């Protein structure tokens, strides 16, 4: 399986990091070794001093497909989850300044926390999903998928022009504004609507 991630897909988040708002989806990937499941803790990596959380809605691909047409894109995912795209922000800034790829800062082991998945039909407002992240019980990120620059269906069409989608692939659809650092001892708790989806302690 592969993990496909979208950068800068909420305008307010692009602006908070002084990045331009993209005109086409910005894509990067993480290997399967990045997955952090079952609410396991994340051990603070030794190669960063500025580890950030980015809470994101995650789509689970349920059909194989290439060059997906817009009218069929919706049928390529039946379940959604909540993920945290952990980012070594200091390292990412160094890599960006050199024009290098982001993988060292974004795709390291356990950098993709993921919740269990829920059927999209059980989320009453599929096109307007509220989601949020708390740090030590305080709200730090709140988003709604109606504010996505590139919709779920647009992403599925775009990605599948370049990468064949396989059953089980995950798409991290981007983070809203409010990203920030964690330190050892912090606990992150993520929600879709009122439903607690995941927790992650930083150790
Ligand atoms: Mg992200």
GROMACS .gro file of N, CA and C and ligand atoms in nm, residues 5-8 13 28 30 54-56 85-87 106 172-175, ligand 1:
model
   55
    5UNK      N    1  -0.007   1.200   0.022
    5UNK     CA    2  -0.039   1.315   0.107
    5UNK      C    3  -0.050   1.441   0.022
    6UNK      N    4  -0.139   1.528   0.066
    6UNK     CA    5  -0.162   1.654  -0.005
    6UNK      C    6  -0.112   1.768   0.083
    7UNK      N    7  -0.029   1.853   0.025
    7UNK     CA    8   0.018   1.972   0.097
    7UNK      C    9  -0.065   2.093   0.061
    8UNK      N   10  -0.076   2.186   0.154
    8UNK     CA   11  -0.138   2.318   0.127
    8UNK      C   12  -0.275   2.307   0.063
   13UNK      N   13  -0.403   2.754   0.599
   13UNK     CA   14  -0.280   2.684   0.637
   13UNK      C   15  -0.165   2.722   0.545
   28UNK      N   16   0.288   1.452  -0.204
   28UNK     CA   17   0.408   1.380  -0.164
   28UNK      C   18   0.363   1.246  -0.107
   30UNK      N   19   0.438   0.893   0.163
   30UNK     CA   20   0.507   0.831   0.275
   30UNK      C   21   0.507   0.680   0.251
   54UNK      N   22  -0.006   1.782   1.219
   54UNK     CA   23  -0.098   1.831   1.116
   54UNK      C   24  -0.213   1.731   1.111
   55UNK      N   25  -0.329   1.770   1.160
   55UNK     CA   26  -0.443   1.678   1.158
   55UNK      C   27  -0.512   1.682   1.022
   56UNK      N   28  -0.551   1.565   0.973
   56UNK     CA   29  -0.604   1.557   0.836
   56UNK      C   30  -0.712   1.449   0.826
   85UNK      N   31  -0.028   1.399   1.018
   85UNK     CA   32   0.090   1.403   0.932
   85UNK      C   33   0.200   1.472   1.013
   86UNK      N   34   0.277   1.389   1.086
   86UNK     CA   35   0.384   1.447   1.167
   86UNK      C   36   0.497   1.497   1.077
   87UNK      N   37   0.547   1.614   1.111
   87UNK     CA   38   0.642   1.685   1.024
   87UNK      C   39   0.756   1.741   1.108
  106UNK      N   40   0.915   1.432   0.639
  106UNK     CA   41   0.772   1.401   0.634
  106UNK      C   42   0.742   1.251   0.634
  172UNK      N   43  -0.400   1.128   0.260
  172UNK     CA   44  -0.407   1.233   0.363
  172UNK      C   45  -0.439   1.363   0.289
  173UNK      N   46  -0.555   1.421   0.318
  173UNK     CA   47  -0.611   1.523   0.228
  173UNK      C   48  -0.570   1.666   0.263
  174UNK      N   49  -0.482   1.683   0.360
  174UNK     CA   50  -0.432   1.817   0.391
  174UNK      C   51  -0.479   1.867   0.525
  175UNK      N   52  -0.405   1.961   0.579
  175UNK     CA   53  -0.432   2.009   0.715
  175UNK      C   54  -0.483   2.153   0.712
  204LIG    MG1   55   0.005   1.759   0.589
   0.00000   0.00000   0.00000
